[in-house]
Short mmCIF file of C-alpha atoms in Angstrom, two decimals:
data_model
loop_
_atom_site.label_atom_id
_atom_site.label_comp_id
_atom_site.label_asym_id
_atom_site.label_seq_id
_atom_site.Cartn_x
_atom_site.Cartn_y
_atom_site.Cartn_z
CA MET A 1 -84.43 157.38 130.04
CA PRO A 2 -82.65 160.61 128.87
CA ASN A 3 -81.59 161.26 132.62
CA GLN A 4 -80.21 157.74 132.85
CA SER A 5 -78.45 158.40 129.54
CA THR A 6 -77.01 161.67 130.87
CA ASP A 7 -76.07 159.97 134.13
CA LEU A 8 -74.27 157.20 132.49
CA GLY A 9 -72.25 159.83 130.21
CA ARG A 10 -71.17 161.48 133.34
CA VAL A 11 -69.97 158.38 134.75
CA PHE A 12 -68.04 157.51 131.69
CA GLN A 13 -66.51 160.88 131.57
CA ALA A 14 -65.34 160.67 135.04
CA LEU A 15 -63.78 157.14 134.28
CA ALA A 16 -61.82 158.63 131.30
CA ASP A 17 -59.37 160.34 133.82
CA PRO A 18 -56.60 158.23 135.02
CA THR A 19 -56.32 159.88 138.36
CA ARG A 20 -59.99 159.31 138.94
CA ARG A 21 -59.81 155.72 138.06
CA ALA A 22 -56.71 155.21 140.55
CA VAL A 23 -58.78 156.67 143.29
CA LEU A 24 -61.76 154.28 142.61
CA GLU A 25 -59.21 151.41 142.69
CA ARG A 26 -57.92 152.69 145.88
CA LEU A 27 -61.30 152.99 147.33
CA ALA A 28 -62.16 149.67 146.30
CA GLY A 29 -59.91 148.73 149.15
CA GLY A 30 -62.12 150.48 151.71
CA PRO A 31 -63.06 154.14 152.73
CA ALA A 32 -60.33 156.72 152.85
CA ALA A 33 -59.64 160.22 153.97
CA MET A 34 -59.08 162.84 151.17
CA SER A 35 -55.40 163.62 152.44
CA ASP A 36 -54.51 159.76 152.05
CA LEU A 37 -56.18 159.74 148.89
CA ALA A 38 -54.28 162.57 147.56
CA GLN A 39 -50.85 161.52 148.82
CA PRO A 40 -49.72 159.50 145.80
CA PHE A 41 -50.54 162.29 143.36
CA ARG A 42 -48.30 165.22 142.60
CA MET A 43 -50.89 168.08 142.63
CA ALA A 44 -52.25 170.52 144.88
CA LEU A 45 -54.88 169.45 147.24
CA PRO A 46 -57.72 171.86 145.57
CA SER A 47 -56.82 170.37 142.40
CA PHE A 48 -57.14 166.91 143.75
CA SER A 49 -60.40 167.82 145.42
CA GLN A 50 -62.05 168.79 142.03
CA HIS A 51 -61.35 165.20 141.00
CA LEU A 52 -63.33 164.02 143.96
CA ASP A 53 -66.11 166.31 143.15
CA VAL A 54 -66.40 164.91 139.76
CA LEU A 55 -66.58 161.36 141.17
CA GLU A 56 -69.25 162.29 144.01
CA ASP A 57 -71.49 164.31 141.56
CA CYS A 58 -71.69 161.41 138.99
CA GLY A 59 -72.33 159.08 142.02
CA LEU A 60 -69.30 157.05 142.05
CA VAL A 61 -68.26 157.85 145.45
CA ARG A 62 -69.75 159.43 148.47
CA SER A 63 -68.25 161.39 151.24
CA ALA A 64 -68.86 162.20 154.82
CA LYS A 65 -66.95 164.76 157.03
CA GLU A 66 -66.35 164.11 160.60
CA GLY A 67 -64.47 167.18 162.34
CA ARG A 68 -61.98 168.51 159.73
CA ILE A 69 -61.51 164.86 158.13
CA ARG A 70 -63.55 164.10 154.87
CA THR A 71 -63.78 160.40 154.18
CA TYR A 72 -64.78 158.98 150.71
CA GLU A 73 -65.94 155.50 149.89
CA LEU A 74 -66.90 153.80 146.80
CA GLU A 75 -70.54 153.96 145.72
CA PRO A 76 -71.11 150.74 143.48
CA LYS A 77 -74.55 151.88 142.10
CA ALA A 78 -73.28 153.98 139.47
CA LEU A 79 -70.58 151.40 138.44
CA ARG A 80 -73.33 148.76 138.25
CA ALA A 81 -75.27 150.92 135.66
CA ALA A 82 -71.92 151.39 133.68
CA GLU A 83 -71.38 147.56 133.94
CA GLY A 84 -74.95 146.82 132.80
CA TRP A 85 -74.58 149.05 129.73
CA LEU A 86 -71.17 147.48 128.74
CA ALA A 87 -72.62 143.88 129.21
CA LYS A 88 -75.47 144.90 126.77
CA GLN A 89 -73.05 146.21 124.30
CA ARG A 90 -70.86 143.16 124.45
CA ALA A 91 -73.92 140.81 124.08
CA LEU A 92 -75.03 142.76 120.91
CA TRP A 93 -71.58 142.94 119.45
CA THR A 94 -70.95 139.01 120.16
CA ARG A 95 -74.25 138.31 118.42
CA ARG A 96 -73.24 140.54 115.36
CA LEU A 97 -69.78 139.02 115.09
CA ASP A 98 -71.23 135.29 115.19
CA GLN A 99 -73.53 136.43 112.39
CA PHE A 100 -70.87 137.71 110.50
CA ASP A 101 -68.78 134.56 111.03
CA GLU A 102 -71.60 132.58 109.74
CA TYR A 103 -71.91 134.94 106.59
CA VAL A 104 -68.18 134.53 105.76
CA LYS A 105 -68.47 130.69 106.35
CA GLU A 106 -71.38 130.32 103.99
CA GLN A 107 -69.35 132.44 101.32
CA ASN A 108 -66.57 130.29 101.45
CA ARG A 109 -68.52 126.99 100.98
#
């Protein structure tokens, strides 16, 4: 379980950056070459490449190189793990808030 927790932490850390989130949104439309992904951002290609490395290292994207072109695509498995964790948290807090609501109603009667 510690390894899963570490992996999930790396996913959330990667998602914390707006550039990386924008890349993931773009990749939701399909695979893209690094140069195409970098085009909307005002940064040097080596700096942008570091963002892609973070996304790939935590499993959010995968890449393949054909000739001189490196193409990236979304890897949904890591996103599903984050989504599962968030769903558990939502269920927990919904239950707790419902219990608190009942307590408040009881106090007002």
